[in-house]
mmCIF file of C-alpha atoms in Angstrom:
data_model
loop_
_atom_site.group_PDB
_atom_site.id
_atom_site.type_symbol
_atom_site.label_atom_id
_atom_site.label_comp_id
_atom_site.label_asym_id
_atom_site.label_seq_id
_atom_site.Cartn_x
_atom_site.Cartn_y
_atom_site.Cartn_z
ATOM 1 C CA MET A 1 97.118 33.530 -29.107
ATOM 2 C CA ALA A 2 94.617 31.036 -30.527
ATOM 3 C CA SER A 3 93.183 31.740 -33.955
ATOM 4 C CA LEU A 4 89.531 32.646 -34.547
ATOM 5 C CA LYS A 5 88.894 29.183 -35.948
ATOM 6 C CA ASP A 6 90.306 27.492 -32.827
ATOM 7 C CA ILE A 7 88.211 29.667 -30.521
ATOM 8 C CA ARG A 8 85.108 29.009 -32.613
ATOM 9 C CA LEU A 9 85.728 25.254 -32.398
ATOM 10 C CA ARG A 10 86.124 25.474 -28.615
ATOM 11 C CA ILE A 11 82.846 27.395 -28.317
ATOM 12 C CA ASP A 12 81.001 24.812 -30.423
ATOM 13 C CA SER A 13 82.554 21.939 -28.431
ATOM 14 C CA THR A 14 81.575 23.543 -25.117
ATOM 15 C CA LYS A 15 78.012 24.094 -26.348
ATOM 16 C CA ASN A 16 77.765 20.408 -27.294
ATOM 17 C CA THR A 17 79.029 19.438 -23.834
ATOM 18 C CA GLN A 18 76.487 21.771 -22.247
ATOM 19 C CA GLN A 19 73.667 20.087 -24.153
ATOM 20 C CA ILE A 20 74.827 16.693 -22.875
ATOM 21 C CA THR A 21 75.039 17.841 -19.243
ATOM 22 C CA LYS A 22 71.571 19.422 -19.457
ATOM 23 C CA ALA A 23 70.138 16.185 -20.844
ATOM 24 C CA MET A 24 71.833 14.135 -18.100
ATOM 25 C CA LYS A 25 70.425 16.505 -15.479
ATOM 26 C CA LEU A 26 66.878 16.014 -16.801
ATOM 27 C CA VAL A 27 67.286 12.221 -16.869
ATOM 28 C CA SER A 28 68.625 12.179 -13.293
ATOM 29 C CA ALA A 29 65.791 14.461 -12.136
ATOM 30 C CA ALA A 30 63.188 12.052 -13.563
ATOM 31 C CA LYS A 31 64.883 9.038 -11.962
ATOM 32 C CA LEU A 32 65.212 10.916 -8.671
ATOM 33 C CA ARG A 33 61.463 11.561 -8.481
ATOM 34 C CA LYS A 34 60.791 7.854 -8.958
ATOM 35 C CA ALA A 35 63.390 6.877 -6.324
ATOM 36 C CA GLN A 36 62.022 9.432 -3.846
ATOM 37 C CA GLN A 37 58.521 8.070 -4.261
ATOM 38 C CA ASN A 38 59.824 4.552 -3.694
ATOM 39 C CA ILE A 39 61.474 5.568 -0.404
ATOM 40 C CA THR A 40 58.404 7.501 0.782
ATOM 41 C CA ASN A 41 56.096 4.564 0.078
ATOM 42 C CA MET A 42 58.137 2.015 2.034
ATOM 43 C CA ARG A 43 58.752 4.078 5.187
ATOM 44 C CA PRO A 44 55.315 3.564 6.862
ATOM 45 C CA TYR A 45 55.538 -0.205 6.310
ATOM 46 C CA ALA A 46 59.095 -0.332 7.657
ATOM 47 C CA VAL A 47 58.220 1.632 10.819
ATOM 48 C CA THR A 48 55.104 -0.447 11.516
ATOM 49 C CA LEU A 49 56.913 -3.750 10.953
ATOM 50 C CA LYS A 50 59.742 -2.838 13.311
ATOM 51 C CA GLY A 51 57.208 -1.739 15.936
ATOM 52 C CA ILE A 52 55.382 -5.073 15.767
ATOM 53 C CA ILE A 53 58.658 -6.978 16.193
ATOM 54 C CA ALA A 54 59.552 -4.844 19.223
ATOM 55 C CA ASP A 55 56.129 -5.382 20.787
ATOM 56 C CA ILE A 56 56.232 -9.166 20.388
ATOM 57 C CA ALA A 57 59.844 -9.454 21.549
ATOM 58 C CA ALA A 58 59.244 -7.368 24.671
ATOM 59 C CA THR A 59 55.865 -8.700 25.788
ATOM 60 C CA GLN A 60 56.551 -12.376 25.054
ATOM 61 C CA LYS A 61 60.196 -12.343 26.208
ATOM 62 C CA VAL A 62 61.246 -13.731 22.819
ATOM 63 C CA SER A 63 64.864 -13.705 21.665
ATOM 64 C CA HIS A 64 66.445 -14.595 18.345
ATOM 65 C CA PRO A 65 70.046 -15.064 17.120
ATOM 66 C CA LEU A 66 69.627 -12.134 14.718
ATOM 67 C CA MET A 67 68.865 -9.839 17.673
ATOM 68 C CA THR A 68 71.485 -11.226 20.073
ATOM 69 C CA LYS A 69 74.624 -9.117 20.408
ATOM 70 C CA LYS A 70 77.957 -10.949 20.624
ATOM 71 C CA GLU A 71 79.957 -10.519 23.816
ATOM 72 C CA SER A 72 83.046 -9.497 21.860
ATOM 73 C CA VAL A 73 83.245 -8.281 18.272
ATOM 74 C CA LYS A 74 86.316 -9.677 16.500
ATOM 75 C CA ASN A 75 85.234 -10.245 12.891
ATOM 76 C CA VAL A 76 83.370 -7.510 11.013
ATOM 77 C CA LEU A 77 81.864 -7.551 7.519
ATOM 78 C CA LEU A 78 81.503 -4.167 5.814
ATOM 79 C CA VAL A 79 79.001 -3.771 2.991
ATOM 80 C CA VAL A 80 80.098 -0.718 0.967
ATOM 81 C CA LEU A 81 77.336 0.710 -1.224
ATOM 82 C CA THR A 82 78.502 2.909 -4.124
ATOM 83 C CA SER A 83 77.482 3.454 -7.763
ATOM 84 C CA ASP A 84 78.651 1.843 -10.986
ATOM 85 C CA ARG A 85 79.062 5.131 -12.838
ATOM 86 C CA GLY A 86 80.786 8.427 -12.144
ATOM 87 C CA LEU A 87 79.818 12.019 -12.992
ATOM 88 C CA CYS A 88 78.009 12.368 -9.663
ATOM 89 C CA GLY A 89 80.253 14.762 -7.737
ATOM 90 C CA GLY A 90 81.609 13.504 -4.425
ATOM 91 C CA PHE A 91 79.001 10.747 -4.070
ATOM 92 C CA ASN A 92 81.450 7.837 -4.371
ATOM 93 C CA SER A 93 84.573 9.497 -2.987
ATOM 94 C CA GLY A 94 82.763 10.330 0.266
ATOM 95 C CA ILE A 95 81.804 6.691 0.850
ATOM 96 C CA ASN A 96 85.232 5.345 -0.133
ATOM 97 C CA LYS A 97 87.065 7.782 2.136
ATOM 98 C CA PHE A 98 84.693 6.975 5.009
ATOM 99 C CA ALA A 99 85.241 3.214 4.590
ATOM 100 C CA ASP A 100 89.009 3.683 4.290
ATOM 101 C CA LYS A 101 89.061 5.764 7.486
ATOM 102 C CA TYR A 102 86.950 3.134 9.234
ATOM 103 C CA ILE A 103 89.625 0.528 8.466
ATOM 104 C CA ILE A 104 92.418 2.774 9.742
ATOM 105 C CA ASP A 105 90.538 3.639 12.951
ATOM 106 C CA ASN A 106 89.443 0.058 13.761
ATOM 107 C CA LYS A 107 92.165 -2.242 12.415
ATOM 108 C CA ASN A 108 93.604 -2.603 15.948
ATOM 109 C CA HIS A 109 90.181 -3.214 17.525
ATOM 110 C CA PHE A 110 89.077 -6.102 15.306
ATOM 111 C CA GLU A 111 90.907 -9.243 14.243
ATOM 112 C CA ASN A 112 89.444 -9.207 10.733
ATOM 113 C CA ILE A 113 87.526 -6.777 8.489
ATOM 114 C CA ASP A 114 86.097 -8.136 5.234
ATOM 115 C CA PHE A 115 84.144 -6.420 2.471
ATOM 116 C CA ILE A 116 81.210 -6.921 0.152
ATOM 117 C CA PHE A 117 81.053 -4.224 -2.522
ATOM 118 C CA VAL A 118 77.732 -3.181 -4.012
ATOM 119 C CA GLY A 119 78.696 -0.910 -6.882
ATOM 120 C CA LYS A 120 81.729 -0.846 -9.167
ATOM 121 C CA ARG A 121 83.288 2.371 -7.874
ATOM 122 C CA GLY A 122 83.861 1.035 -4.350
ATOM 123 C CA ALA A 123 85.382 -2.212 -5.631
ATOM 124 C CA ASP A 124 87.721 -0.299 -7.970
ATOM 125 C CA PHE A 125 88.832 2.066 -5.195
ATOM 126 C CA PHE A 126 89.801 -0.704 -2.786
ATOM 127 C CA MET A 127 91.262 -2.844 -5.563
ATOM 128 C CA ARG A 128 93.904 -0.143 -5.969
ATOM 129 C CA LYS A 129 94.642 -0.576 -2.259
ATOM 130 C CA LYS A 130 95.035 -4.352 -2.748
ATOM 131 C CA ILE A 131 91.789 -5.069 -0.879
ATOM 132 C CA LYS A 132 89.494 -7.599 -2.538
ATOM 133 C CA GLY A 133 85.878 -8.082 -1.508
ATOM 134 C CA LEU A 134 84.131 -11.363 -0.847
ATOM 135 C CA GLU A 135 81.697 -10.395 -3.594
ATOM 136 C CA ASN A 136 81.152 -7.526 -6.033
ATOM 137 C CA ILE A 137 77.546 -6.681 -6.963
ATOM 138 C CA ILE A 138 77.055 -4.262 -9.856
ATOM 139 C CA LYS A 139 74.245 -2.731 -11.952
ATOM 140 C CA LEU A 140 72.420 -1.568 -8.820
ATOM 141 C CA ASP A 141 70.808 1.486 -10.468
ATOM 142 C CA LYS A 142 69.316 -0.682 -13.254
ATOM 143 C CA ASP A 143 68.443 -3.889 -11.423
ATOM 144 C CA ILE A 144 67.400 -2.567 -8.005
ATOM 145 C CA SER A 145 64.453 -4.581 -6.759
ATOM 146 C CA TYR A 146 63.170 -6.298 -3.655
ATOM 147 C CA GLY A 147 64.370 -9.567 -5.178
ATOM 148 C CA LEU A 148 67.949 -8.301 -5.373
ATOM 149 C CA ALA A 149 67.761 -7.004 -1.799
ATOM 150 C CA HIS A 150 66.385 -10.365 -0.663
ATOM 151 C CA SER A 151 69.290 -12.173 -2.328
ATOM 152 C CA VAL A 152 71.871 -9.920 -0.655
ATOM 153 C CA ALA A 153 70.077 -10.145 2.702
ATOM 154 C CA GLU A 154 70.043 -13.961 2.601
ATOM 155 C CA LYS A 155 73.809 -14.022 2.046
ATOM 156 C CA LEU A 156 74.414 -11.613 4.931
ATOM 157 C CA ILE A 157 72.181 -13.601 7.290
ATOM 158 C CA SER A 158 73.978 -16.800 6.291
ATOM 159 C CA HIS A 159 77.381 -15.232 7.042
ATOM 160 C CA TYR A 160 76.159 -14.002 10.432
ATOM 161 C CA LEU A 161 74.374 -17.152 11.604
ATOM 162 C CA SER A 162 77.345 -19.330 10.582
ATOM 163 C CA GLY A 163 79.479 -17.408 13.050
ATOM 164 C CA SER A 164 81.857 -16.084 10.395
ATOM 165 C CA TYR A 165 81.203 -12.521 11.528
ATOM 166 C CA ASP A 166 80.201 -10.977 14.834
ATOM 167 C CA GLU A 167 78.855 -7.808 13.260
ATOM 168 C CA ILE A 168 77.779 -6.695 9.789
ATOM 169 C CA ARG A 169 77.796 -3.004 8.935
ATOM 170 C CA LEU A 170 76.558 -1.090 5.913
ATOM 171 C CA ILE A 171 78.179 2.100 4.633
ATOM 172 C CA TYR A 172 76.021 4.082 2.228
ATOM 173 C CA ASN A 173 74.716 7.544 1.360
ATOM 174 C CA GLU A 174 71.491 8.357 3.173
ATOM 175 C CA PHE A 175 69.181 10.502 1.071
ATOM 176 C CA LYS A 176 68.293 13.850 2.634
ATOM 177 C CA SER A 177 67.314 15.966 -0.361
ATOM 178 C CA ALA A 178 68.208 16.445 -4.013
ATOM 179 C CA ILE A 179 71.252 18.483 -2.988
ATOM 180 C CA SER A 180 72.135 16.767 0.275
ATOM 181 C CA GLN A 181 73.329 13.241 1.079
ATOM 182 C CA LYS A 182 74.915 11.953 4.276
ATOM 183 C CA VAL A 183 77.386 9.070 4.562
ATOM 184 C CA VAL A 184 76.246 6.746 7.355
ATOM 185 C CA CYS A 185 77.610 3.537 8.848
ATOM 186 C CA GLU A 186 74.657 1.436 9.980
ATOM 187 C CA THR A 187 74.766 -1.826 11.911
ATOM 188 C CA LEU A 188 72.719 -4.375 9.971
ATOM 189 C CA LEU A 189 73.361 -7.390 12.197
ATOM 190 C CA PRO A 190 72.616 -7.892 14.995
ATOM 191 C CA ILE A 191 69.262 -6.196 14.460
ATOM 192 C CA GLU A 192 68.589 -3.466 16.992
ATOM 193 C CA ILE A 193 64.929 -3.334 18.021
ATOM 194 C CA GLU A 194 63.535 -0.121 19.457
ATOM 195 C CA LYS A 195 61.516 0.050 22.653
ATOM 196 C CA THR A 196 58.086 -1.501 22.536
ATOM 197 C CA SER A 197 55.090 0.754 22.029
ATOM 198 C CA PHE A 198 53.396 -0.920 25.022
ATOM 199 C CA GLU A 199 55.736 0.742 27.520
ATOM 200 C CA GLY A 200 54.122 3.557 29.437
ATOM 201 C CA THR A 201 50.598 2.504 28.395
ATOM 202 C CA SER A 202 47.823 0.468 30.010
ATOM 203 C CA PHE A 203 47.762 -2.069 27.193
ATOM 204 C CA SER A 204 47.987 -5.614 28.544
ATOM 205 C CA PRO A 205 50.908 -7.716 27.240
ATOM 206 C CA ASP A 206 48.902 -10.929 27.802
ATOM 207 C CA MET A 207 48.316 -12.068 24.243
ATOM 208 C CA ILE A 208 47.771 -15.437 22.612
ATOM 209 C CA PHE A 209 49.690 -16.071 19.397
ATOM 210 C CA GLU A 210 49.102 -18.593 16.653
ATOM 211 C CA PRO A 211 51.614 -19.732 15.486
ATOM 212 C CA ALA A 212 54.090 -19.410 18.357
ATOM 213 C CA PRO A 213 55.750 -16.003 18.958
ATOM 214 C CA GLU A 214 59.174 -17.504 18.141
ATOM 215 C CA LEU A 215 58.022 -18.459 14.645
ATOM 216 C CA ILE A 216 56.373 -15.103 14.068
ATOM 217 C CA ILE A 217 59.480 -13.246 15.216
ATOM 218 C CA GLU A 218 61.743 -15.268 12.931
ATOM 219 C CA ASP A 219 59.577 -14.593 9.894
ATOM 220 C CA LEU A 220 59.135 -10.896 10.669
ATOM 221 C CA LEU A 221 62.836 -10.403 11.405
ATOM 222 C CA LYS A 222 63.791 -11.751 7.980
ATOM 223 C CA LYS A 223 61.147 -9.602 6.290
ATOM 224 C CA ASN A 224 62.378 -6.576 8.222
ATOM 225 C CA PHE A 225 66.000 -7.294 7.336
ATOM 226 C CA ASN A 226 65.162 -7.676 3.634
ATOM 227 C CA LEU A 227 63.288 -4.391 3.795
ATOM 228 C CA GLN A 228 66.159 -2.573 5.518
ATOM 229 C CA VAL A 229 68.623 -3.747 2.849
ATOM 230 C CA TYR A 230 66.178 -2.709 0.113
ATOM 231 C CA ARG A 231 65.647 0.669 1.819
ATOM 232 C CA ALA A 232 69.398 1.298 1.989
ATOM 233 C CA MET A 233 69.764 0.421 -1.705
ATOM 234 C CA SER A 234 66.893 2.760 -2.567
ATOM 235 C CA GLU A 235 68.421 5.545 -0.446
ATOM 236 C CA SER A 236 71.753 5.077 -2.226
ATOM 237 C CA VAL A 237 70.194 5.146 -5.696
ATOM 238 C CA ALA A 238 68.180 8.274 -4.846
ATOM 239 C CA SER A 239 71.313 9.927 -3.448
ATOM 240 C CA GLU A 240 73.228 9.019 -6.615
ATOM 241 C CA HIS A 241 70.618 10.603 -8.880
ATOM 242 C CA GLY A 242 70.465 13.687 -6.665
ATOM 243 C CA ALA A 243 74.261 14.030 -6.673
ATOM 244 C CA ARG A 244 74.441 13.524 -10.448
ATOM 245 C CA MET A 245 71.660 16.054 -11.041
ATOM 246 C CA THR A 246 73.528 18.635 -8.944
ATOM 247 C CA ALA A 247 76.853 17.826 -10.620
ATOM 248 C CA MET A 248 75.337 18.159 -14.098
ATOM 249 C CA GLU A 249 73.712 21.477 -13.178
ATOM 250 C CA ASN A 250 77.086 22.786 -11.982
ATOM 251 C CA ALA A 251 78.723 21.492 -15.162
ATOM 252 C CA SER A 252 76.092 23.247 -17.294
ATOM 253 C CA ASN A 253 76.652 26.506 -15.422
ATOM 254 C CA ASN A 254 80.423 26.182 -15.828
ATOM 255 C CA ALA A 255 79.967 25.517 -19.545
ATOM 256 C CA ARG A 256 77.807 28.630 -19.830
ATOM 257 C CA ASP A 257 80.478 30.736 -18.113
ATOM 258 C CA MET A 258 83.159 29.253 -20.350
ATOM 259 C CA ILE A 259 81.109 29.999 -23.477
ATOM 260 C CA ASN A 260 80.708 33.615 -22.353
ATOM 261 C CA LYS A 261 84.449 33.985 -21.774
ATOM 262 C CA LEU A 262 85.332 32.340 -25.086
ATOM 263 C CA THR A 263 82.806 34.519 -26.917
ATOM 264 C CA LEU A 264 84.325 37.623 -25.350
ATOM 265 C CA THR A 265 87.816 36.451 -26.356
ATOM 266 C CA TYR A 266 86.571 35.663 -29.864
ATOM 267 C CA ASN A 267 85.121 39.157 -30.258
ATOM 268 C CA LYS A 268 88.328 40.766 -28.976
ATOM 269 C CA VAL A 269 90.520 38.772 -31.355
ATOM 270 C CA ARG A 270 88.206 39.514 -34.264
ATOM 271 C CA GLN A 271 88.169 43.207 -33.411
ATOM 272 C CA GLU A 272 91.948 43.257 -33.184
ATOM 273 C CA LYS A 273 92.180 41.573 -36.565
ATOM 274 C CA ILE A 274 89.752 44.068 -38.133
ATOM 275 C CA THR A 275 91.624 46.980 -36.563
ATOM 276 C CA THR A 276 94.927 45.649 -37.888
ATOM 277 C CA GLU A 277 93.522 45.262 -41.391
ATOM 278 C CA LEU A 278 92.065 48.781 -41.322
ATOM 279 C CA THR A 279 95.378 50.168 -40.121
ATOM 280 C CA GLU A 280 97.192 48.431 -42.954
ATOM 281 C CA ILE A 281 94.689 49.764 -45.505
ATOM 282 C CA VAL A 282 94.980 53.330 -44.196
ATOM 283 C CA SER A 283 98.757 53.079 -44.079
ATOM 284 C CA GLY A 284 98.805 51.786 -47.642
ATOM 285 C CA ALA A 285 96.534 54.611 -48.822
ATOM 286 C CA GLU A 286 98.681 57.234 -47.100
ATOM 287 C CA SER A 287 101.839 55.828 -48.659
ATOM 288 C CA LEU A 288 100.255 56.057 -52.115
ATOM 289 C CA LYS A 289 99.398 59.699 -51.530
ATOM 290 C CA GLY A 290 102.938 60.460 -50.469
#
């Protein structure tokens, strides 16, 4: 059995760990509020922008390479969005397992599946499987910005328009709540436009555009694509902070339970030691009397 000193050291060490996990939970909670607000603010703009694109495309019979589906999909580019750091529960493992299963399920359907990793944990996971990405982008939680999303979006558009890939998909954690995230696989390119808001209404589609609808569509499609990439990054960051906050809360609760058990053990050992000493004293006193 461990000595009183060893148990005392374990209690102190666990209390220090508990303080760290509580601090990390508070930091993640503050970052989560900021990330949630960011997502909430961009949603109305994203919905309106996509609606305008759908209206113009439908009423003016406008098409664009970014909206045109390929007849056969042979080459696929997967963008895997994870975090750079751990201590966030199953946040990263869920994405990595999903992407790994996607490869297993579709390796016979496609001729080639390539990767771009956004986040260190995804790159490290597939590196162990001898899979190297075209590019590894890190420091997402610190450097997330519309500028970064624009840079990534430009590279993806370039890959798609050059004909290197027939489809580009994004695997990431969609933010539901502070305690809930959902792994989704979303098709980034070609861009899927929802039905126009003019359908089923009496609004006339006869409209005059300046500049031409083709130019407007091209500009809006790129803005929309940049926004969708930025939204996905924001969703992932919010999900990471939510997962880390939950993980740190569970760790703090486990530390509390461990401290209670160690304290109980400490008291039992101390009581046993006191009882033994008293027994020895009484036995010694009785032997002196005899």
